[in-house]
Coordinates of C-alpha atoms in Angstrom, one line a residue:
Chain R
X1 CA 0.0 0.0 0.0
X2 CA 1.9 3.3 -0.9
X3 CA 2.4 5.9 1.5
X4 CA 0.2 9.1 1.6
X5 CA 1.8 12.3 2.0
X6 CA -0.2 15.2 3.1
X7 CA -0.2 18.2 1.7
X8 CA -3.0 20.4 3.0
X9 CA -5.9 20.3 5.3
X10 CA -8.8 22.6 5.5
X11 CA -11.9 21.9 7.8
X12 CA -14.7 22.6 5.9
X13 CA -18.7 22.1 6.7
X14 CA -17.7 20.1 10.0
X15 CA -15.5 17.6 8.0
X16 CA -12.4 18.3 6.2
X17 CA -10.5 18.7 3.1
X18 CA -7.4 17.5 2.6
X19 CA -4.9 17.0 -0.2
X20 CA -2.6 14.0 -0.4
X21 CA 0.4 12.9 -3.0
X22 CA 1.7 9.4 -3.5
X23 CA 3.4 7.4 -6.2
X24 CA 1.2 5.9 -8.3
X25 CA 1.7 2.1 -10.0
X26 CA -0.7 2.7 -12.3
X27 CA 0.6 6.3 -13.7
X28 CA 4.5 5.2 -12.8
X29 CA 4.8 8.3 -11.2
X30 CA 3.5 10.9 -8.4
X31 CA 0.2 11.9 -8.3
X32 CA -2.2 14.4 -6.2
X33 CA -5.8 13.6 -5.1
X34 CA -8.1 16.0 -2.8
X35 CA -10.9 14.1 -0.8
X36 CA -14.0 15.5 1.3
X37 CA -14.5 13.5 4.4
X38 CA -17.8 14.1 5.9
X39 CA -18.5 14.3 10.1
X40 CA -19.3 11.3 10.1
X41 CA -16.2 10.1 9.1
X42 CA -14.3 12.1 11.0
X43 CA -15.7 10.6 13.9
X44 CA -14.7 6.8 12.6
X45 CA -18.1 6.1 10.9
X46 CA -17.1 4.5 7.6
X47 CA -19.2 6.6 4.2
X48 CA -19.7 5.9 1.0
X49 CA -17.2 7.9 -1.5
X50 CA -18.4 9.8 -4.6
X51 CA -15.5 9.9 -7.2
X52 CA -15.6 13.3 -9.3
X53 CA -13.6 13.2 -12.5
X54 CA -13.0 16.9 -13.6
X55 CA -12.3 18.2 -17.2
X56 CA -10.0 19.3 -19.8
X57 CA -7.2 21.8 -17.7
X58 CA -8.7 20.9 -14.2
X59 CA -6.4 19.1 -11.3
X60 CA -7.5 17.8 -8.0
X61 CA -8.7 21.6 -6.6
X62 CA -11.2 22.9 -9.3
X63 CA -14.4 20.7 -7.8
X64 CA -13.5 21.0 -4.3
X65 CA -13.1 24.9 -4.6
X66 CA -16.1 26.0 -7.1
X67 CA -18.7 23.4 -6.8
X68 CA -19.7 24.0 -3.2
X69 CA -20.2 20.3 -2.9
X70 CA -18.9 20.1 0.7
X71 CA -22.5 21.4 2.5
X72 CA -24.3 19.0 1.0
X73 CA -22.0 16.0 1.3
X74 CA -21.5 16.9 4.6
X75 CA -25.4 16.7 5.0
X76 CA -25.5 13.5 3.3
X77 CA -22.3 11.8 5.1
X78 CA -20.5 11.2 1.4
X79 CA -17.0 11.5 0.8
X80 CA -15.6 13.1 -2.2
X81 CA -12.5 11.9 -3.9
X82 CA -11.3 13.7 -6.4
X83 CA -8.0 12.5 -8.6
X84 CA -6.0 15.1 -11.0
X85 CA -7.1 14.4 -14.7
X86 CA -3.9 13.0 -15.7
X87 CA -0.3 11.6 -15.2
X88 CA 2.0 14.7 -14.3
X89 CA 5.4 15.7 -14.2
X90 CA 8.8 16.5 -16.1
X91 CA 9.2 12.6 -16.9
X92 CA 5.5 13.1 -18.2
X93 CA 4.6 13.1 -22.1
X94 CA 3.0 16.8 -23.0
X95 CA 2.0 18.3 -25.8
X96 CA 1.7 22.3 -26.6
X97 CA -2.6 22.6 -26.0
X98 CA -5.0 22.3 -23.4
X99 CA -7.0 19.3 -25.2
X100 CA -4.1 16.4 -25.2
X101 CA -1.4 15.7 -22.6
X102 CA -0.9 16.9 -18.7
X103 CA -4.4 17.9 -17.7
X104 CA -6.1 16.2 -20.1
X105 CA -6.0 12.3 -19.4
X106 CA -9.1 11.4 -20.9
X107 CA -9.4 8.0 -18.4
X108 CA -8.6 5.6 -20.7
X109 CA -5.0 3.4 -20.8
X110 CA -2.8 5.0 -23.8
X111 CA -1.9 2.6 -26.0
X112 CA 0.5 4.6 -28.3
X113 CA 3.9 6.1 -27.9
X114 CA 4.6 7.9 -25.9
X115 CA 1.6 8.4 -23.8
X116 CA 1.6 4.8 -22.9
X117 CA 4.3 5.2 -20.4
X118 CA 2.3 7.1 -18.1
X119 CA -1.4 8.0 -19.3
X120 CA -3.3 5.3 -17.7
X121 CA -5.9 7.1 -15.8
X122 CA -8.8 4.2 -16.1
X123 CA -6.6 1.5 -14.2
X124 CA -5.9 4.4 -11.6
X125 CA -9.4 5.4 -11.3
X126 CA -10.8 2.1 -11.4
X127 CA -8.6 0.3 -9.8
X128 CA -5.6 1.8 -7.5
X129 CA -7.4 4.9 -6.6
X130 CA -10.0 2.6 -5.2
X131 CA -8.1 0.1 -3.3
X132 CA -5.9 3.1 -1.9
X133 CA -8.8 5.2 -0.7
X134 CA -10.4 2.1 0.3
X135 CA -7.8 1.0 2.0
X136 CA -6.4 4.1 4.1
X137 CA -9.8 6.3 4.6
X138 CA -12.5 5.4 6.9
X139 CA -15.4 4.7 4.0
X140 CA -17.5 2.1 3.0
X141 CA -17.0 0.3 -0.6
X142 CA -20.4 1.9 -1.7
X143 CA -19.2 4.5 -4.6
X144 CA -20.7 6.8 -7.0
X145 CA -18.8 8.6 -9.8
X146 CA -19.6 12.2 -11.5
X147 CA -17.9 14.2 -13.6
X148 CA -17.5 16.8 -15.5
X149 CA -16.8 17.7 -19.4
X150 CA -14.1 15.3 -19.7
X151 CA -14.9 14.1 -16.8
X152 CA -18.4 13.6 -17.5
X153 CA -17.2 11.3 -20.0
X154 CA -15.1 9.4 -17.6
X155 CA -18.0 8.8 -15.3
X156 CA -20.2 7.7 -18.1
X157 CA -17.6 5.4 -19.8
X158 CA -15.9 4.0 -16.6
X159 CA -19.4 3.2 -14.9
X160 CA -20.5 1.6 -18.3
X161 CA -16.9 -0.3 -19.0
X162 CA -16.7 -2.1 -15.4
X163 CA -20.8 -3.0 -14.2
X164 CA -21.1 -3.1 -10.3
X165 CA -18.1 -0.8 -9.6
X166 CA -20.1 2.0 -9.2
X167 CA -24.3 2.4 -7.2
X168 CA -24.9 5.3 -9.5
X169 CA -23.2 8.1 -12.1
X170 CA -23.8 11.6 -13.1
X171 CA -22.7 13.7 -15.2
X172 CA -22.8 17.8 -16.3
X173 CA -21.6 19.1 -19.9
X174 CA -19.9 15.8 -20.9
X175 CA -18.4 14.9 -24.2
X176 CA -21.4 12.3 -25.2
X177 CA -19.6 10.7 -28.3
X178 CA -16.2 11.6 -27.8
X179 CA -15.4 9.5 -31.2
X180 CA -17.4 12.3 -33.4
X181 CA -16.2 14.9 -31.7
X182 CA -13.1 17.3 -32.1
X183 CA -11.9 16.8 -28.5
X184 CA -12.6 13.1 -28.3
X185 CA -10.8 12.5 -31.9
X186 CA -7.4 14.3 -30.8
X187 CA -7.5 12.4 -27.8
X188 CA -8.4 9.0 -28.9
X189 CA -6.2 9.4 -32.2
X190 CA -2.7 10.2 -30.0
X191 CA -3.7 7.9 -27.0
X192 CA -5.1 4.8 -29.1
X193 CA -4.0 5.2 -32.5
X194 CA -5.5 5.6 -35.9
X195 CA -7.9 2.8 -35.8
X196 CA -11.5 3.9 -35.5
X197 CA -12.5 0.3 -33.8
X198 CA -10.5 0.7 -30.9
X199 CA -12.2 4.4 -30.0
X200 CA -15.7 2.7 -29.5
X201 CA -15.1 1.1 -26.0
X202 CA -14.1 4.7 -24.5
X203 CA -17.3 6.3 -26.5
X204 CA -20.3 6.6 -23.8
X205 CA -23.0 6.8 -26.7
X206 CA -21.4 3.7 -28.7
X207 CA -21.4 2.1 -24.9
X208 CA -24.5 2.7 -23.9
X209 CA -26.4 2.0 -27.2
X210 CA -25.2 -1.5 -26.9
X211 CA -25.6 -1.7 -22.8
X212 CA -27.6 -4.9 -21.6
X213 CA -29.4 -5.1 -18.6
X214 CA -26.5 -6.3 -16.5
X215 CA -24.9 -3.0 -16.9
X216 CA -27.3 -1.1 -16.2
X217 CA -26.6 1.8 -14.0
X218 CA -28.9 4.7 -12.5
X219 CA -27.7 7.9 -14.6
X220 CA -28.5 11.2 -14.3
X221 CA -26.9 13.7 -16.9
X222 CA -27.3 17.7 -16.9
X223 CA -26.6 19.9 -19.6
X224 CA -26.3 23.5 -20.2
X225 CA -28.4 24.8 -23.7
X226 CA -26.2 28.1 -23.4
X227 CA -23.3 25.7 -23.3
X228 CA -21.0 26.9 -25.7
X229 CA -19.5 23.2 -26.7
X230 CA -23.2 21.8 -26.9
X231 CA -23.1 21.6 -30.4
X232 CA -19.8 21.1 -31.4
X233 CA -18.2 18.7 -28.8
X234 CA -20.8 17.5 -26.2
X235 CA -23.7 15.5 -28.6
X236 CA -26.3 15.0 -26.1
X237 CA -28.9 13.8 -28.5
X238 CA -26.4 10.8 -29.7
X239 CA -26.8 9.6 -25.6
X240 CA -30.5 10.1 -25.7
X241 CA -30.4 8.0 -29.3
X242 CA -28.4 5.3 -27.4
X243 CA -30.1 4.9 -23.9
X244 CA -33.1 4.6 -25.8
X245 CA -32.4 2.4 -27.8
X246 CA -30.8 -0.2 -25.4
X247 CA -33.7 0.9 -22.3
X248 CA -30.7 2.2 -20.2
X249 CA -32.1 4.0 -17.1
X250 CA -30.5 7.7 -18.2
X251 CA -32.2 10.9 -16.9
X252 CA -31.2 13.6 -19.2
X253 CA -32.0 17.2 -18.3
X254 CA -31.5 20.6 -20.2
X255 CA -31.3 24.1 -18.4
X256 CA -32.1 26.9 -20.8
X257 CA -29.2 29.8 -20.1
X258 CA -26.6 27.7 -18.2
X259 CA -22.8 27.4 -20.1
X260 CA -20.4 25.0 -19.5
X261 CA -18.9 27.1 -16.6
X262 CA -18.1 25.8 -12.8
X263 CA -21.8 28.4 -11.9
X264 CA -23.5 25.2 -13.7
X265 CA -22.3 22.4 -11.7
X266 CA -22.6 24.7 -8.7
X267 CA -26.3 25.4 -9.3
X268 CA -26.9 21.7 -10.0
X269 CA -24.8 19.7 -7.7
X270 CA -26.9 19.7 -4.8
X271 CA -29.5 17.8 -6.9
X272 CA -26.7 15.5 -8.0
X273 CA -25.6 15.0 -4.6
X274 CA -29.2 13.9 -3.3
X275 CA -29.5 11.4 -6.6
X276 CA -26.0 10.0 -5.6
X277 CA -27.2 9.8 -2.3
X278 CA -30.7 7.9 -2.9
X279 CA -28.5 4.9 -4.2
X280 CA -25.6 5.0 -2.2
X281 CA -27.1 5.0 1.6
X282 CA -29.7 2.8 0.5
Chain L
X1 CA -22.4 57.9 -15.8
X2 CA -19.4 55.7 -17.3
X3 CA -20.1 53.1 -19.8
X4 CA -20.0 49.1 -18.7
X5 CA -18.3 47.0 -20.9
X6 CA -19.5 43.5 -20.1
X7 CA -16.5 40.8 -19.8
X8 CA -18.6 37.6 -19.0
X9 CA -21.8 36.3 -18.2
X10 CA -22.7 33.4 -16.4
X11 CA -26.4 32.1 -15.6
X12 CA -26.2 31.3 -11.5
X13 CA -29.2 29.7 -9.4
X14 CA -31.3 31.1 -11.8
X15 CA -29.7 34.8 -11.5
X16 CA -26.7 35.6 -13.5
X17 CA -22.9 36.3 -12.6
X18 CA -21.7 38.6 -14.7
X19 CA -18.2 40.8 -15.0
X20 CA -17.5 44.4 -15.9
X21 CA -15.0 46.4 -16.5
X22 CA -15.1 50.6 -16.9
X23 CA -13.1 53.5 -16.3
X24 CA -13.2 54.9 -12.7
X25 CA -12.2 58.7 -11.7
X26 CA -11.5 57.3 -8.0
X27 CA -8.7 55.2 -9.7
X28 CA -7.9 57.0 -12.3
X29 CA -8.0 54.0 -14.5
X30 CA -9.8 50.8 -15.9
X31 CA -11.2 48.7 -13.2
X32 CA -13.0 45.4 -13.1
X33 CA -16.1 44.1 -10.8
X34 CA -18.4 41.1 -10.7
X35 CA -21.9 41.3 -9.9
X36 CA -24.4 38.7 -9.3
X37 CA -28.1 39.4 -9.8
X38 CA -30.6 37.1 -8.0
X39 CA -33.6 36.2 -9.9
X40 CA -35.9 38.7 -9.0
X41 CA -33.5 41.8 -9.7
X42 CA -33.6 39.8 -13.5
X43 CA -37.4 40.7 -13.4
X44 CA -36.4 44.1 -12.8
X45 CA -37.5 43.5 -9.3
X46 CA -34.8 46.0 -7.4
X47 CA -32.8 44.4 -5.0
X48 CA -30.9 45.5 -2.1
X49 CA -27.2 44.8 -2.6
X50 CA -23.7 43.3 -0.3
X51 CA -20.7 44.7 -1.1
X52 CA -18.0 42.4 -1.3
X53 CA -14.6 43.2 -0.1
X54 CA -11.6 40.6 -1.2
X55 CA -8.4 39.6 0.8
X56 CA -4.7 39.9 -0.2
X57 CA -4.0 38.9 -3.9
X58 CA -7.3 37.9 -4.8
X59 CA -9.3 40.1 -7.9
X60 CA -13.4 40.1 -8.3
X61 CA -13.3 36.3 -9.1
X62 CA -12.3 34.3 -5.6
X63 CA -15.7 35.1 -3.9
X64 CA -17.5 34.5 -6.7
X65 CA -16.4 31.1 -7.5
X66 CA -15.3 29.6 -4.0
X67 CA -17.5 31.4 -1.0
X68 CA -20.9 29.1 -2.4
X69 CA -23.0 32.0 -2.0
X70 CA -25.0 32.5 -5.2
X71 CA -27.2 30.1 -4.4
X72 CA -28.4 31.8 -0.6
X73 CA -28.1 35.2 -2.5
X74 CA -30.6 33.7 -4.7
X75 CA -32.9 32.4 -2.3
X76 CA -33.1 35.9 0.0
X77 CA -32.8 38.3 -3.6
X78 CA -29.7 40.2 -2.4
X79 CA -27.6 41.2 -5.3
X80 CA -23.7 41.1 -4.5
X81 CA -21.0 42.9 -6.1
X82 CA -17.4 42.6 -5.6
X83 CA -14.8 44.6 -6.4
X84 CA -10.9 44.2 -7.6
X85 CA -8.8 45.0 -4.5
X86 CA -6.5 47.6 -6.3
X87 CA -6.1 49.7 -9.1
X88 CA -4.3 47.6 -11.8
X89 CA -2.4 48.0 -15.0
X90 CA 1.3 48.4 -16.3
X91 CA 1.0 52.5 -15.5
X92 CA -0.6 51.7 -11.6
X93 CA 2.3 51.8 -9.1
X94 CA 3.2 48.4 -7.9
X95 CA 5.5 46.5 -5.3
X96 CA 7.5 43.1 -5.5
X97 CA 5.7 41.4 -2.7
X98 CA 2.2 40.3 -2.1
X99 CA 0.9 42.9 0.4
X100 CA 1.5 45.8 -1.2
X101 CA 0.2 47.9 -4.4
X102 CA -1.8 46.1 -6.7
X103 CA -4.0 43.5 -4.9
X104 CA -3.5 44.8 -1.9
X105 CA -4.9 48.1 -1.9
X106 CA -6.2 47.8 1.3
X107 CA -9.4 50.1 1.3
X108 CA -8.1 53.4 1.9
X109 CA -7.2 56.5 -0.4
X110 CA -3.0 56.6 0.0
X111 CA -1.6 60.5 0.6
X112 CA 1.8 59.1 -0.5
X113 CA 3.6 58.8 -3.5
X114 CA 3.7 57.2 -5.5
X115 CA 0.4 55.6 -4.0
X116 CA -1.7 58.4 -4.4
X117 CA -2.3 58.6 -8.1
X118 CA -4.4 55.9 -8.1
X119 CA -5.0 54.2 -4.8
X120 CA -8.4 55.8 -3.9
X121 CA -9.9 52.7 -2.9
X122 CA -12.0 54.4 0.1
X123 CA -13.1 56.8 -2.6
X124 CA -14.1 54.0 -5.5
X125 CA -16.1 51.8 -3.4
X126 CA -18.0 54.1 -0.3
X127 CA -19.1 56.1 -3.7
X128 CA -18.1 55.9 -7.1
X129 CA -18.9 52.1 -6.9
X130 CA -22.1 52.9 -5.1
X131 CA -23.5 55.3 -7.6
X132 CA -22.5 53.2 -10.3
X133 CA -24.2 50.3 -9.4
X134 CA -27.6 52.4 -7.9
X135 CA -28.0 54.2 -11.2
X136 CA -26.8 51.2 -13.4
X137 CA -28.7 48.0 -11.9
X138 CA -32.0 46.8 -11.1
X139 CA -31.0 47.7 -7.4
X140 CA -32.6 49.3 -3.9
X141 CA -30.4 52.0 -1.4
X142 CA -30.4 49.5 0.7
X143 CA -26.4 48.4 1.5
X144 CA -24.5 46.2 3.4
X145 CA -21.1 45.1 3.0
X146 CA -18.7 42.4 4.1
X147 CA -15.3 41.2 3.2
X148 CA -12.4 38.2 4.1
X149 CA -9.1 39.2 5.8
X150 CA -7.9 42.8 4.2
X151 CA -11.1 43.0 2.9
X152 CA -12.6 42.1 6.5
X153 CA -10.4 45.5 7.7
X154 CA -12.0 46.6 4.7
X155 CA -15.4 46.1 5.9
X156 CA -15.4 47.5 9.4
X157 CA -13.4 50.3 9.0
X158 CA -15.4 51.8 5.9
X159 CA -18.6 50.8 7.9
X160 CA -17.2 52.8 11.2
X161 CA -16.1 56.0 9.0
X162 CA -19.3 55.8 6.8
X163 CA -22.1 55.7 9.4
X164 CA -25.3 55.5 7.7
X165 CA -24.0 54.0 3.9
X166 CA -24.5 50.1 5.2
X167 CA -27.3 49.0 7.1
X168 CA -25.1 45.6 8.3
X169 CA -21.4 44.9 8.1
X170 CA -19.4 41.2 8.5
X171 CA -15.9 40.1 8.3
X172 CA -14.2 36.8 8.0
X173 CA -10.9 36.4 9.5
X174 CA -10.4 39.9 9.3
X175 CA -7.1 42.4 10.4
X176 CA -8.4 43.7 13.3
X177 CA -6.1 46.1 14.5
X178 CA -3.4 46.6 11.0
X179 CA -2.1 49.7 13.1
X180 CA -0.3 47.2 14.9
X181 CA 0.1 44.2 12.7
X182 CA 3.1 43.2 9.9
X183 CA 0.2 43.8 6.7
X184 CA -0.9 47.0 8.4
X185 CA 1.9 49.0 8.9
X186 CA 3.8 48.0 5.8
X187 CA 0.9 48.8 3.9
X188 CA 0.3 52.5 5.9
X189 CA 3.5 53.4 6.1
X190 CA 3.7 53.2 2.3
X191 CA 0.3 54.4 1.3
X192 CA -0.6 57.1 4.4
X193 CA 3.4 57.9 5.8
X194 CA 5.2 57.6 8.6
X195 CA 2.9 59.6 11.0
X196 CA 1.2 56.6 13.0
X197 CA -1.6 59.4 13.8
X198 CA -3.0 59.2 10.3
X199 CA -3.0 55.4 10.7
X200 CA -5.4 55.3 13.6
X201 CA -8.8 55.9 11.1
X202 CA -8.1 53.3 9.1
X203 CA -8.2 51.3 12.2
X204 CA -10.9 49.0 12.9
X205 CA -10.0 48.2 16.7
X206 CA -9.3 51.7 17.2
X207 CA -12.7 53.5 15.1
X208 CA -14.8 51.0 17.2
X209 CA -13.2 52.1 20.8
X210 CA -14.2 55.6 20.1
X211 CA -17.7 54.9 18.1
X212 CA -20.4 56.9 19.6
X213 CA -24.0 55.0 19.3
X214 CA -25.0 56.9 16.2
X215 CA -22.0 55.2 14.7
X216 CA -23.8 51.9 15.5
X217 CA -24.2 49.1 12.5
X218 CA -24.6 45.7 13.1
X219 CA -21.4 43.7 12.5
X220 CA -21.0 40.2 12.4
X221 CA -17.3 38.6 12.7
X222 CA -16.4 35.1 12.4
X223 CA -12.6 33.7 13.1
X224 CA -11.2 30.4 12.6
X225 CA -8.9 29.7 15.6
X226 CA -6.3 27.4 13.4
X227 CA -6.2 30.3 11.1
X228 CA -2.2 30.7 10.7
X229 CA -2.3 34.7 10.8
X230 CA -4.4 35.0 14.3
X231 CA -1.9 35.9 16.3
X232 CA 0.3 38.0 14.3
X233 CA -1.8 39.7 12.0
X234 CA -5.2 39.9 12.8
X235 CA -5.4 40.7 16.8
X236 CA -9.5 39.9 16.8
X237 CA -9.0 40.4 20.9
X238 CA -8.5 44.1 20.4
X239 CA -11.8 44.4 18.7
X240 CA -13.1 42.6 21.2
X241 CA -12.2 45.0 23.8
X242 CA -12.8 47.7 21.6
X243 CA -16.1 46.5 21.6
X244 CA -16.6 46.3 24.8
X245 CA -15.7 49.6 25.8
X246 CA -17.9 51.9 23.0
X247 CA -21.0 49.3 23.3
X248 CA -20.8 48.7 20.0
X249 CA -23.2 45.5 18.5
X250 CA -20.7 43.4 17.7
X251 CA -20.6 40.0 17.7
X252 CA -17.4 37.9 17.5
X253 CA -17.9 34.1 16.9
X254 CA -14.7 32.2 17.4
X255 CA -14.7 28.5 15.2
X256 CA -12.6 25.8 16.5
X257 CA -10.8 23.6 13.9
X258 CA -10.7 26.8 10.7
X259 CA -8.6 28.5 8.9
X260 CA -7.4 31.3 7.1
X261 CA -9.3 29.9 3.6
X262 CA -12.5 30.6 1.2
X263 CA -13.6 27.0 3.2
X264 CA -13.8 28.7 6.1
X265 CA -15.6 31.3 4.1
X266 CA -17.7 28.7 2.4
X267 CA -19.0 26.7 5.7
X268 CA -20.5 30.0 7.3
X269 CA -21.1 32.4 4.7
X270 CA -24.6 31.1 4.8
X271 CA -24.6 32.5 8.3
X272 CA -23.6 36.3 7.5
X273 CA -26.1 36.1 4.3
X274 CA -28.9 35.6 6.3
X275 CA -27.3 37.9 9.1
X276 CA -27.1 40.8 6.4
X277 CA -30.8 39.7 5.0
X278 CA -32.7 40.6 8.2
X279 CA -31.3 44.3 7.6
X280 CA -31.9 44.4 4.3
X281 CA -35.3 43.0 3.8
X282 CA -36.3 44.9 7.0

């Protein structure tokens, strides 16, 4: 079990935030993750844990700071975890834009030179940042997972790709069908190469269109119709298309006027928090 | 009346965060804010309105996206509007260290050069600001105001020497008594001079000591006792006894466990919202 190193601690809402580094197997190399830990848990009582995934330029601190998740998690007795959005570091591939590279992980396992070296967020996510929190916090193995933009696509794709892991997933602004979409196609061409077939496994539409009951998972998705990437990047109405078509349990909403900014999630996480909440202390 | 140039414009709990920038006389220069409008002030309902007033380094964006109070703001239809915490530009004079010049402008107007040209922040937000906003947004005369840290100084001390302009006043973590703390007299010696008897207005601890009752406003203050800078820098004890000896409504809540952060903030800005709202809807 590797050894947590804290880096900050805040109490906040009568529990506490707190940041922690530690070497990751998975991302062979350091790594950061922030974590809420609700009263309850403070006080010994093990919670269930809500993994956020955040998007394109985000790190462990965006969620914790702007979403004003802590009052309501607090409330509810849910730890948040929240990982950085990719491997990070000097020793770590980059590239010169916000979309590809550090900060932009995508949660998949790079197959291609020379991400592969590093770039395996969905076997950290999924699998070490689980048995680590697991492991050295005082919660429960009850978990949710939400995200946003990016990391709405995580959440959608992760939840999908490995049934039971997860009670429930949400998600706000996320890239629906990442393989028709300019974000999603840089990504998926650099990290997985050239071949169109291998993109459909990390594609939450092409996931969920061919979901079966097994993998079904309660899902609640929010979107923004002032969102300036609806159009372009997000692709709602291919996840509609899909959940329909294979009778997956998705709740889609739309909010006329709300963009694609951190005042969205805010406004709507409290909602998310109480879904997450339904299935998790149940 | 000077023209508002809108920078950005986020829909927030059903009311709208937006950004400004225009040219103010105080400053003698550009100068940004952030405004958010609860619902009814977007029916053209008027509102009444907090003022805002930011800590060291921070700009009109850390409350806004880290305090989590849009969504009480909503709920009681206060409007709030925060302001940079300095002059800025390349022509605005500047220092090489964090607590002093530009976002640290500390709330006063500086006598001193090379301060004086356009550190009028006293000036800019008791009245430009004011009339700005009354004549400019869907707003009511009635004020309060409120800030973290400097902007805590900030606060009291424009609410002591302003009797009359708020009807409430609250301060996180704020420097009590900078007359005799490290932030304080750095910053007054360079902006106000040597003379530590032009220091003593811009004092919180000392206004309060020598408030008569029609200086009276009811302030709200709220310290975190692991906050790093108690001790040194913010001296909430001499307020206290301040206090004590004018009669002046203050109360002084002391939280075990908190610190110097916008968490702090976050946890019990629900607290001074509602606090402010009984004024303001009285």
């Amino acid at each position: 079990m590797p050894t947590l190193k804290e880096l900050s601690a805040n109490r906040s809402f009568g529990g506490w935030h707190k940041q922690y580094e530690f070497h990751s197997q998975a991302l062979n190399g350091k790594t950061r993750f922030a974590i809420f830990l609700p009263p309850e848990a403070d006080a010994g009582k093990p919670v269930p844990v809500l993994y956020w995934l955040s998007g394109l330029t985000c790190t462990d601190e965006n969620f914790m700071q702007k979403a004003g998740a802590h009052r309501i998690a607090a409330e509810l007795g849910i730890a948040i975890v929240a990982p950085d959005t990719s491997p990070r570091g000097e020793q770590v591939a980059n590239a010169d834009q916000y979309d590809l590279g550090q900060g932009a992980g995508f949660y998949l396992d790079a197959t291609e030179a020379p991400w592969a070296e590093h770039y395996r967020m969905e076997t950290f996510v999924t699998e070490e940042l689980i048995s680590m929190v697991e492991a050295q916090f005082p919660v429960t193995d009850q978990r949710a997972i939400a995200g946003h933009s990016m990391g709405g696509h995580g959440a959608l794709v992760l939840s999908l790709r490995h049934p039971g892991r997860y009670c429930s997933v949400s998600a706000f602004s996320p890239i629906c069908n990442p393989a028709a979409a300019p974000w999603g196609i840089g990504a998926f061409t650099a990290y997985l190469g050239e071949d169109r077939s291998r993109w459909n496994p990390h594609d939450a539409s092409e996931l969920m269109k061919a979901a079966t009951s097994d993998q079904y998972c309660p899902t609640l998705v929010s979107l923004g119709l002032s969102d300036a990437f609806l159009s372009e990047q997000l692709h709602p109405e291919k996840l509609a298309q899909a959940a329909e078509k294979s009778g997956y349990p998705l709740t889609l909403e739309q909010h006329p006027g709300y963009d694609h900014s951190y005042y969205f999630v805010a406004t709507f996480i409290e909602q998310h928090l109480r879904f997450h909440g339904e299935m998790l202390n149940s």
